[in-house]
Amino acid sequence: DAEITQSPRHKITETGRQVTLACHQTWNHNNMFWYRQDLGHGLRLIHYSYGVHDTNKGEVSDGYSVSRSNTEDLPLTLESAASSQTSVYFCASSERSGGYGYTFGSGTRLTVV
Amino acid sequence: AQKVTQAQTEISVVEKEDVTLDCVYETRDTTYYLFWYKQPPSGELVFLIRRNSFDEQNEISGRYSWNFQKSTSSFNFTITASQVVDSAVYFCALSGVTSGSRLTFGEGTQLTVNP
C-alpha cells in the first residue's frame, strides 16, 4: 500500500546544530508540503514543492530549507536549530490542486535544547 | 490571503451531549475547498471531510454532520451523542484555487468528552 513516512518520530538536538527531517511518500504525488504544529497556531506551512526541483517558501520558512531531487522525498533541514523551532513537524503530499488525496505523515516531534 | 478562525479553543462536554465546533473562513477565491481533520491523542491527522465551494448541501456521516453556509463563510461541525473516543483536537482548513494544494489551518479546537 502507498504511504507517507516521516523519520525520525522523535528527535532531541542542541541549539546551533543542523538537523534534517525526512519525508518519503510512495503515492507518486507531485505536491509535497511541510507544516509545523504549535499550540495556539494550528498547522503552519513551512515549505512546499509542486514537483522535482521545485521548492517554495511558506509562511514560516525562516531558518528552514528543503530540496526536491526526486518525486518521493522532500527532506526538511534546519540550518542552525533554535529553541523556537521546537515543534511537531508534519509532512504531507497531495495528488493535485484542490486538496485531492491529501495525505499526512505521522509527524516528527523535534525538541531543541 | 486566506484565513481560518476557530474561535473555540477548548470545549468540554459530557458523554451523549451534542457539540458543535465552529469554523469561519476568509478567502477571495470563488472556488475553494474546506476540510475538517481530527487529531486524537496519538497525534496523527485524520481526514474527516472535504467540501467544495459549489456544494452547500449539508452532509451527515453517522454521528457527524457538517453545515456549510457561504452567506456567513462558515463550515461548522456537529457531533451528535458525543462519545469519549471523540476527544481530540479538531482542525478546520481551507484551500483556495489560487493557493494550489496549500492548506490554511485554523488554530484547532480541543474537544474533551467526559464520561
Coordinates of N, CA and C in Angstrom, one line a residue:
Chain A
D1 N 0.8 -1.2 0.0 CA 0.0 0.0 0.0 C 0.9 1.3 0.0
A2 N 0.4 2.3 -0.7 CA 1.1 3.5 -0.7 C 1.1 4.2 0.6
E3 N 2.1 4.9 1.0 CA 2.1 5.6 2.3 C 3.1 6.8 2.2
I4 N 3.0 7.5 3.3 CA 4.0 8.6 3.5 C 4.6 8.5 4.9
T5 N 5.9 8.4 4.9 CA 6.6 8.2 6.2 C 7.5 9.3 6.6
Q6 N 7.6 9.6 7.8 CA 8.5 10.6 8.3 C 9.5 9.9 9.3
S7 N 10.7 10.4 9.3 CA 11.7 9.9 10.2 C 12.6 11.0 10.6
P8 N 13.1 11.0 11.9 CA 12.7 10.1 12.9 C 11.3 10.6 13.5
R9 N 10.7 9.8 14.4 CA 9.5 10.2 15.0 C 9.7 11.2 16.2
H10 N 10.9 11.0 16.8 CA 11.3 11.9 17.9 C 12.7 12.3 17.7
K11 N 13.1 13.5 18.0 CA 14.5 13.9 17.9 C 14.7 15.0 18.9
I12 N 15.8 14.9 19.6 CA 16.3 15.9 20.5 C 17.6 16.4 20.0
T13 N 17.8 17.7 19.8 CA 19.1 18.2 19.3 C 19.4 19.5 20.1
E14 N 20.7 19.9 19.9 CA 21.2 21.1 20.6 C 21.1 22.3 19.7
T15 N 20.9 23.4 20.4 CA 20.9 24.7 19.7 C 22.1 24.9 18.8
G16 N 21.9 25.3 17.6 CA 23.0 25.6 16.6 C 23.3 24.4 15.7
R17 N 22.9 23.2 16.0 CA 23.1 22.1 15.1 C 22.3 22.1 13.9
Q18 N 22.7 21.5 12.8 CA 21.9 21.3 11.6 C 21.2 20.0 11.8
V19 N 19.9 20.0 11.5 CA 19.0 18.9 11.6 C 18.3 18.7 10.3
T20 N 18.1 17.4 9.9 CA 17.3 17.1 8.7 C 16.2 16.1 9.1
L21 N 15.0 16.5 8.7 CA 13.9 15.6 8.9 C 13.5 15.0 7.6
A22 N 13.3 13.7 7.6 CA 13.0 13.0 6.3 C 11.5 12.8 6.1
C23 N 11.1 12.9 4.8 CA 9.7 12.6 4.4 C 9.8 11.9 3.1
H24 N 9.1 10.7 3.1 CA 9.2 9.8 1.9 C 7.8 9.4 1.6
Q25 N 7.3 9.6 0.4 CA 6.0 9.1 0.0 C 6.0 8.2 -1.2
T26 N 5.1 7.2 -1.2 CA 5.1 6.3 -2.3 C 3.8 6.4 -3.1
W27 N 3.1 7.5 -2.9 CA 1.9 7.8 -3.6 C 2.1 8.3 -5.0
N28 N 3.3 8.7 -5.3 CA 3.7 9.3 -6.6 C 3.0 10.6 -6.8
H29 N 2.8 11.3 -5.7 CA 2.2 12.7 -5.7 C 3.3 13.7 -6.1
N30 N 2.9 14.6 -6.9 CA 3.8 15.7 -7.3 C 3.9 16.7 -6.1
N31 N 2.8 17.0 -5.4 CA 2.8 18.0 -4.4 C 3.2 17.5 -3.0
M32 N 4.2 18.2 -2.4 CA 4.6 17.8 -1.1 C 4.7 19.1 -0.2
F33 N 4.5 18.9 1.1 CA 4.4 20.1 2.0 C 5.1 19.7 3.3
W34 N 5.6 20.8 4.0 CA 6.0 20.6 5.4 C 5.2 21.7 6.2
Y35 N 4.6 21.2 7.3 CA 3.9 22.1 8.3 C 4.6 21.9 9.6
R36 N 4.4 22.9 10.4 CA 4.8 22.8 11.8 C 3.5 23.1 12.7
Q37 N 3.4 22.3 13.8 CA 2.2 22.5 14.6 C 2.6 23.0 16.0
D38 N 2.0 24.1 16.4 CA 2.3 24.7 17.7 C 1.0 25.1 18.3
L39 N 1.0 25.0 19.6 CA -0.3 25.3 20.4 C -0.7 26.7 20.1
G40 N -2.0 26.9 19.8 CA -2.5 28.2 19.5 C -2.3 28.7 18.1
H41 N -1.6 27.9 17.3 CA -1.3 28.3 15.9 C -1.8 27.3 14.9
G42 N -2.3 26.2 15.3 CA -2.7 25.2 14.4 C -1.5 24.7 13.6
L43 N -1.6 24.4 12.3 CA -0.5 24.0 11.5 C -0.2 25.1 10.5
R44 N 1.1 25.4 10.4 CA 1.5 26.5 9.6 C 2.5 25.9 8.5
L45 N 2.4 26.4 7.3 CA 3.2 25.9 6.2 C 4.6 26.5 6.2
I46 N 5.6 25.6 6.1 CA 7.0 26.0 6.1 C 7.5 26.1 4.7
H47 N 7.5 25.0 4.0 CA 7.9 24.9 2.6 C 7.0 24.0 1.8
Y48 N 7.0 24.1 0.5 CA 6.2 23.2 -0.3 C 6.9 23.0 -1.7
S49 N 6.5 22.0 -2.4 CA 7.0 21.7 -3.7 C 6.0 21.1 -4.6
Y50 N 5.9 21.5 -5.8 CA 5.0 21.0 -6.8 C 5.6 20.0 -7.8
G51 N 6.9 19.7 -7.6 CA 7.5 18.7 -8.4 C 9.0 18.7 -8.2
V52 N 9.6 17.8 -8.9 CA 11.1 17.7 -8.8 C 11.8 19.1 -9.2
H53 N 12.7 19.4 -8.3 CA 13.5 20.7 -8.5 C 12.7 21.9 -8.2
D54 N 11.4 21.8 -7.8 CA 10.6 22.9 -7.5 C 10.5 23.0 -6.0
T55 N 10.8 24.2 -5.4 CA 10.6 24.4 -3.9 C 10.1 25.9 -3.7
N56 N 9.3 26.0 -2.7 CA 8.7 27.4 -2.5 C 8.6 27.6 -1.0
K57 N 8.7 28.9 -0.6 CA 8.6 29.2 0.8 C 7.1 29.3 1.3
G58 N 6.9 28.9 2.5 CA 5.6 29.1 3.1 C 5.6 30.3 4.0
E59 N 4.7 30.3 4.9 CA 4.5 31.5 5.8 C 5.6 31.5 6.9
V60 N 6.2 30.4 7.3 CA 7.2 30.4 8.4 C 8.4 29.7 7.9
S61 N 9.0 30.2 6.9 CA 10.2 29.5 6.2 C 11.5 29.9 6.8
D62 N 11.6 30.9 7.6 CA 12.9 31.4 8.0 C 13.6 30.3 8.9
G63 N 14.9 30.0 8.6 CA 15.6 29.0 9.3 C 15.4 27.6 8.8
Y64 N 14.7 27.4 7.8 CA 14.4 26.1 7.2 C 14.7 26.1 5.7
S65 N 15.1 24.9 5.2 CA 15.2 24.8 3.7 C 14.8 23.4 3.3
V66 N 14.4 23.2 2.1 CA 14.1 21.9 1.5 C 14.7 21.8 0.1
S67 N 14.8 20.5 -0.3 CA 15.3 20.2 -1.7 C 14.4 19.1 -2.2
R68 N 14.2 19.1 -3.5 CA 13.4 18.0 -4.1 C 14.1 17.5 -5.3
S69 N 14.9 16.4 -5.1 CA 15.7 15.8 -6.1 C 14.9 14.6 -6.8
N70 N 13.9 14.1 -6.2 CA 13.0 13.1 -6.8 C 11.6 13.3 -6.4
T71 N 10.7 12.5 -6.9 CA 9.3 12.6 -6.6 C 9.0 12.2 -5.2
E72 N 9.7 11.2 -4.7 CA 9.3 10.6 -3.4 C 9.7 11.3 -2.2
D73 N 10.8 12.2 -2.2 CA 11.4 12.7 -1.0 C 11.4 14.2 -0.9
L74 N 11.1 14.8 0.2 CA 11.2 16.2 0.5 C 11.8 16.4 1.9
P75 N 13.1 16.3 2.0 CA 13.7 16.5 3.3 C 13.7 17.9 3.8
L76 N 13.5 18.1 5.1 CA 13.4 19.5 5.7 C 14.7 19.6 6.5
T77 N 15.4 20.7 6.3 CA 16.6 21.0 7.0 C 16.5 22.2 7.8
L78 N 16.9 22.1 9.1 CA 17.0 23.3 10.0 C 18.5 23.6 10.0
E79 N 18.8 24.8 9.4 CA 20.2 25.1 9.2 C 21.0 25.2 10.5
S80 N 20.4 25.9 11.5 CA 21.0 26.1 12.8 C 19.9 26.1 13.8
A81 N 19.6 24.9 14.4 CA 18.4 24.8 15.2 C 18.4 25.8 16.3
A82 N 17.2 26.3 16.6 CA 16.9 27.2 17.6 C 15.8 26.7 18.5
S83 N 15.7 27.2 19.7 CA 14.7 26.7 20.6 C 13.3 27.0 20.1
S84 N 13.1 28.1 19.4 CA 11.8 28.4 18.8 C 11.4 27.4 17.7
Q85 N 12.3 26.5 17.3 CA 11.9 25.5 16.3 C 11.5 24.2 17.0
T86 N 11.4 24.2 18.3 CA 10.8 23.1 19.0 C 9.4 23.0 18.6
S87 N 9.0 21.9 18.0 CA 7.6 21.8 17.5 C 7.4 20.4 17.0
V88 N 6.2 20.1 16.5 CA 5.8 18.9 15.8 C 5.7 19.2 14.4
Y89 N 6.4 18.4 13.6 CA 6.5 18.7 12.1 C 5.8 17.6 11.4
F90 N 4.9 18.1 10.4 CA 4.1 17.2 9.6 C 4.5 17.4 8.1
C91 N 4.7 16.3 7.5 CA 4.9 16.2 6.1 C 3.6 15.8 5.4
A92 N 3.3 16.3 4.3 CA 2.0 15.9 3.6 C 2.3 15.9 2.1
S93 N 1.5 15.1 1.4 CA 1.5 15.1 -0.1 C 0.1 15.1 -0.6
S94 N 0.0 15.6 -1.8 CA -1.4 15.6 -2.4 C -1.3 15.3 -3.9
E95 N -2.4 14.8 -4.4 CA -2.5 14.3 -5.8 C -2.5 15.5 -6.7
R96 N -3.2 16.5 -6.5 CA -3.3 17.6 -7.4 C -4.0 18.8 -6.6
S97 N -4.2 19.9 -7.3 CA -4.8 21.0 -6.6 C -6.2 20.7 -6.1
G98 N -6.6 21.5 -5.1 CA -7.9 21.3 -4.6 C -7.9 20.4 -3.4
G99 N -6.7 19.9 -3.0 CA -6.7 19.1 -1.8 C -7.1 17.6 -2.1
Y100 N -7.1 17.2 -3.3 CA -7.4 15.8 -3.6 C -6.3 14.9 -3.0
G101 N -6.8 13.9 -2.4 CA -5.8 12.9 -1.9 C -4.8 13.4 -1.0
Y102 N -5.1 14.4 -0.2 CA -4.2 15.0 0.7 C -3.9 13.9 1.8
T103 N -2.6 13.6 2.0 CA -2.2 12.6 3.0 C -1.1 13.2 3.9
F104 N -1.2 12.9 5.2 CA -0.2 13.4 6.1 C 0.6 12.3 6.7
G105 N 1.9 12.6 7.0 CA 2.7 11.6 7.7 C 2.3 11.6 9.2
S106 N 3.0 10.8 9.9 CA 2.7 10.7 11.4 C 3.3 11.7 12.2
G107 N 4.1 12.5 11.7 CA 4.7 13.6 12.4 C 6.1 13.3 13.1
T108 N 6.9 14.4 13.2 CA 8.2 14.3 13.9 C 8.2 15.3 15.0
R109 N 8.4 14.8 16.3 CA 8.5 15.7 17.4 C 9.9 16.1 17.6
L110 N 10.2 17.4 17.4 CA 11.6 17.9 17.5 C 11.7 18.8 18.7
T111 N 12.7 18.5 19.5 CA 13.0 19.3 20.7 C 14.4 19.9 20.6
V112 N 14.5 21.2 20.7 CA 15.8 21.8 20.6 C 16.2 22.4 22.0
V113 N 17.3 21.8 22.5 CA 17.7 22.2 23.9 C 18.9 23.1 23.9
Chain B
A1 N -5.2 36.7 0.6 CA -4.8 35.9 1.7 C -6.0 35.1 2.2
Q2 N -5.7 33.9 2.7 CA -6.7 33.1 3.3 C -6.6 33.1 4.8
K3 N -7.7 32.9 5.5 CA -7.7 32.8 6.9 C -8.8 31.9 7.4
V4 N -8.5 31.1 8.4 CA -9.5 30.2 9.0 C -9.5 30.5 10.5
T5 N -10.6 30.7 11.1 CA -10.8 31.0 12.5 C -11.6 30.0 13.2
Q6 N -11.0 29.4 14.2 CA -11.8 28.5 15.1 C -11.8 29.2 16.5
A7 N -12.8 29.9 16.8 CA -12.8 30.7 18.0 C -12.8 29.9 19.3
Q8 N -13.3 28.7 19.2 CA -13.4 27.9 20.4 C -12.1 27.1 20.6
T9 N -11.3 27.5 21.6 CA -10.0 26.9 21.8 C -10.2 25.5 22.5
E10 N -11.1 25.5 23.5 CA -11.4 24.2 24.2 C -12.9 24.1 24.4
I11 N -13.4 22.9 24.3 CA -14.8 22.6 24.6 C -14.8 21.3 25.5
S12 N -15.6 21.4 26.5 CA -15.7 20.2 27.4 C -17.2 19.8 27.5
V13 N -17.5 18.6 27.2 CA -18.9 18.1 27.3 C -19.0 16.8 28.0
V14 N -20.2 16.4 28.4 CA -20.4 15.1 29.0 C -20.9 14.2 27.9
E15 N -20.5 13.0 28.0 CA -20.9 12.0 27.0 C -22.4 12.0 26.7
K16 N -22.7 11.9 25.5 CA -24.1 11.8 24.9 C -24.6 13.2 24.6
E17 N -23.9 14.3 25.0 CA -24.3 15.6 24.6 C -23.9 15.8 23.2
D18 N -24.7 16.7 22.5 CA -24.3 17.2 21.2 C -23.4 18.3 21.3
V19 N -22.4 18.4 20.3 CA -21.5 19.5 20.4 C -21.2 20.0 19.0
T20 N -21.1 21.4 18.8 CA -20.8 22.0 17.5 C -19.5 22.7 17.6
L21 N -18.7 22.5 16.7 CA -17.4 23.1 16.5 C -17.5 24.2 15.4
D22 N -17.2 25.4 15.7 CA -17.3 26.5 14.7 C -16.1 26.7 13.9
C23 N -16.3 27.0 12.6 CA -15.2 27.4 11.7 C -15.7 28.5 10.8
V24 N -15.0 29.6 10.8 CA -15.2 30.7 9.9 C -14.0 30.9 9.0
Y25 N -14.2 31.2 7.8 CA -13.1 31.3 6.9 C -13.2 32.6 6.1
E26 N -12.0 33.0 5.5 CA -11.9 34.1 4.6 C -11.1 33.7 3.4
T27 N -11.6 34.1 2.2 CA -10.9 33.8 1.0 C -11.4 34.7 -0.1
R28 N -10.6 35.1 -1.0 CA -11.0 35.9 -2.2 C -11.3 35.0 -3.3
D29 N -11.0 33.7 -3.2 CA -11.3 32.8 -4.3 C -12.8 32.5 -4.4
T30 N -13.3 32.3 -5.6 CA -14.7 31.9 -5.7 C -14.8 30.3 -5.7
T31 N -13.6 29.7 -6.0 CA -13.6 28.2 -5.9 C -12.6 27.9 -4.8
Y32 N -13.1 27.2 -3.9 CA -12.2 26.8 -2.7 C -12.7 25.5 -2.1
Y33 N -11.9 25.0 -1.2 CA -12.3 23.7 -0.6 C -12.1 23.8 0.9
L34 N -13.0 23.2 1.6 CA -12.9 23.2 3.1 C -12.8 21.8 3.6
F35 N -12.1 21.7 4.7 CA -11.7 20.4 5.3 C -11.9 20.4 6.8
W36 N -12.2 19.3 7.3 CA -12.1 19.0 8.8 C -11.1 17.8 9.0
Y37 N -10.2 18.0 10.0 CA -9.3 17.0 10.4 C -9.5 16.7 11.9
K38 N -9.3 15.5 12.2 CA -9.3 15.1 13.7 C -7.9 14.7 14.1
Q39 N -7.4 15.2 15.2 CA -6.1 14.8 15.7 C -6.3 14.2 17.1
P40 N -6.4 12.8 17.2 CA -6.6 12.2 18.5 C -5.3 12.3 19.3
P41 N -5.3 11.9 20.6 CA -4.2 12.0 21.4 C -2.9 11.3 20.9
S42 N -3.1 10.3 20.0 CA -1.9 9.7 19.4 C -1.2 10.6 18.4
G43 N -1.8 11.7 18.0 CA -1.1 12.7 17.2 C -1.2 12.7 15.7
E44 N -1.7 11.6 15.2 CA -1.9 11.6 13.7 C -3.0 12.5 13.3
L45 N -3.0 12.9 12.0 CA -4.1 13.8 11.5 C -5.0 12.9 10.7
V46 N -6.3 12.9 11.0 CA -7.3 12.0 10.4 C -8.2 12.9 9.6
F47 N -8.3 12.6 8.3 CA -9.2 13.3 7.4 C -10.6 13.0 7.7
L48 N -11.5 14.0 7.8 CA -12.9 13.7 8.1 C -13.8 14.1 6.9
I49 N -13.6 15.3 6.3 CA -14.4 15.7 5.2 C -13.8 16.7 4.3
R50 N -14.1 16.7 3.1 CA -13.7 17.7 2.1 C -14.9 18.2 1.4
R51 N -15.1 19.6 1.3 CA -16.3 20.1 0.7 C -15.8 21.2 -0.3
N52 N -16.4 21.3 -1.5 CA -16.0 22.4 -2.4 C -17.0 23.5 -2.3
S53 N -16.6 24.6 -2.7 CA -17.4 25.9 -2.5 C -18.7 25.9 -3.3
F54 N -18.9 25.0 -4.3 CA -20.1 24.9 -5.1 C -21.2 24.0 -4.5
D55 N -20.8 23.3 -3.4 CA -21.7 22.3 -2.9 C -22.1 22.7 -1.5
E56 N -23.2 23.4 -1.3 CA -23.6 23.9 0.0 C -24.5 22.9 0.7
Q57 N -24.7 21.7 0.2 CA -25.5 20.8 0.9 C -24.9 20.3 2.2
N58 N -25.7 20.2 3.2 CA -25.2 19.7 4.4 C -24.9 18.2 4.3
E59 N -23.9 17.7 5.1 CA -23.5 16.3 5.0 C -23.6 15.7 6.3
I60 N -24.1 14.4 6.3 CA -24.2 13.7 7.6 C -23.5 12.3 7.3
S61 N -22.6 12.0 8.3 CA -22.0 10.7 8.3 C -22.0 10.1 9.7
G62 N -22.9 9.2 9.9 CA -23.1 8.7 11.2 C -23.5 9.7 12.2
R63 N -22.7 9.9 13.3 CA -22.9 10.9 14.3 C -22.4 12.3 13.9
Y64 N -21.7 12.4 12.8 CA -21.1 13.6 12.4 C -21.9 14.3 11.3
S65 N -22.0 15.6 11.4 CA -22.7 16.4 10.4 C -22.0 17.7 10.2
W66 N -22.1 18.2 9.0 CA -21.4 19.5 8.7 C -22.4 20.4 8.0
N67 N -22.3 21.7 8.4 CA -23.2 22.7 7.9 C -22.4 23.8 7.3
F68 N -22.5 23.9 5.9 CA -21.7 24.8 5.1 C -22.6 25.9 4.7
Q69 N -22.3 27.2 5.1 CA -23.1 28.3 4.7 C -22.2 29.4 4.1
K70 N -22.2 29.6 2.8 CA -21.4 30.6 2.2 C -21.8 32.0 2.6
S71 N -23.0 32.2 2.9 CA -23.5 33.5 3.3 C -22.8 34.1 4.5
T72 N -22.4 33.1 5.4 CA -21.8 33.5 6.6 C -20.3 33.0 6.7
S73 N -19.9 32.5 5.6 CA -18.5 32.0 5.5 C -18.2 31.0 6.6
S74 N -19.1 30.1 6.9 CA -18.9 29.2 8.0 C -19.0 27.7 7.5
F75 N -18.3 26.9 8.2 CA -18.3 25.4 7.9 C -18.3 24.7 9.2
N76 N -19.4 24.6 9.9 CA -19.5 24.1 11.3 C -19.6 22.6 11.3
F77 N -19.2 22.0 12.4 CA -19.1 20.6 12.5 C -19.8 20.2 13.8
T78 N -20.8 19.3 13.7 CA -21.6 18.9 14.8 C -21.4 17.4 15.1
I79 N -21.1 17.1 16.3 CA -21.1 15.7 16.7 C -22.3 15.4 17.6
T80 N -23.1 14.5 17.2 CA -24.3 14.1 17.9 C -24.0 13.0 18.9
A81 N -24.6 13.1 20.1 CA -24.4 12.0 21.1 C -22.9 11.7 21.2
S82 N -22.2 12.7 21.7 CA -20.7 12.5 21.7 C -20.3 11.3 22.6
Q83 N -19.1 10.8 22.2 CA -18.5 9.7 23.0 C -17.1 10.1 23.4
V84 N -16.6 9.4 24.4 CA -15.3 9.6 24.9 C -14.2 9.5 23.8
V85 N -14.5 8.6 22.9 CA -13.5 8.5 21.7 C -13.5 9.7 20.8
D86 N -14.4 10.6 21.0 CA -14.4 11.8 20.1 C -13.4 12.8 20.7
S87 N -12.9 12.6 21.9 CA -12.0 13.6 22.5 C -10.7 13.7 21.6
A88 N -10.5 14.9 21.1 CA -9.4 15.1 20.2 C -9.3 16.6 19.9
V89 N -8.3 17.0 19.1 CA -8.2 18.3 18.6 C -8.8 18.3 17.2
Y90 N -9.6 19.2 16.9 CA -10.2 19.2 15.5 C -9.8 20.5 14.8
F91 N -9.4 20.3 13.6 CA -8.9 21.4 12.8 C -9.8 21.6 11.6
C92 N -10.1 22.8 11.3 CA -10.8 23.2 10.1 C -9.7 23.8 9.1
A93 N -9.8 23.5 7.8 CA -8.7 24.0 6.9 C -9.4 24.4 5.6
L94 N -8.6 25.3 4.9 CA -9.1 25.9 3.6 C -8.1 25.8 2.6
S95 N -8.5 25.5 1.3 CA -7.5 25.6 0.2 C -8.3 26.3 -0.9
G96 N -7.8 27.4 -1.3 CA -8.3 28.2 -2.4 C -7.7 27.8 -3.8
V97 N -8.4 28.0 -4.8 CA -7.9 27.6 -6.1 C -6.6 28.3 -6.5
T98 N -6.4 29.5 -6.0 CA -5.2 30.3 -6.2 C -4.0 29.8 -5.3
S99 N -4.3 29.0 -4.3 CA -3.3 28.6 -3.4 C -2.8 27.2 -3.7
G100 N -3.3 26.7 -4.9 CA -2.9 25.3 -5.2 C -3.4 24.3 -4.2
S101 N -2.5 23.5 -3.7 CA -2.9 22.5 -2.7 C -2.6 22.9 -1.3
R102 N -2.1 24.1 -1.2 CA -1.7 24.6 0.2 C -2.9 24.8 1.1
L103 N -2.8 24.1 2.2 CA -3.9 24.3 3.2 C -3.6 25.3 4.2
T104 N -4.6 26.1 4.5 CA -4.5 27.1 5.6 C -5.4 26.5 6.8
F105 N -4.8 26.3 7.9 CA -5.5 25.7 9.0 C -6.0 26.8 10.1
G106 N -7.0 26.4 10.7 CA -7.4 27.2 11.9 C -6.6 26.7 13.1
E107 N -6.8 27.4 14.2 CA -5.9 27.1 15.4 C -6.3 25.8 16.1
G108 N -7.4 25.2 15.7 CA -7.8 24.0 16.3 C -8.7 24.2 17.6
T109 N -9.6 23.2 17.8 CA -10.4 23.2 18.9 C -10.2 21.9 19.7
Q110 N -9.8 22.0 20.9 CA -9.6 20.8 21.8 C -11.0 20.4 22.4
L111 N -11.5 19.2 21.9 CA -12.7 18.7 22.5 C -12.4 17.6 23.5
T112 N -13.0 17.8 24.7 CA -12.9 16.8 25.7 C -14.3 16.3 26.0
V113 N -14.5 15.0 25.9 CA -15.8 14.3 26.2 C -15.6 13.5 27.5
N114 N -16.3 13.9 28.5 CA -16.1 13.3 29.8 C -17.2 12.2 30.0
P115 N -16.8 11.1 30.6 CA -17.8 10.0 30.8 C -18.9 10.4 31.8

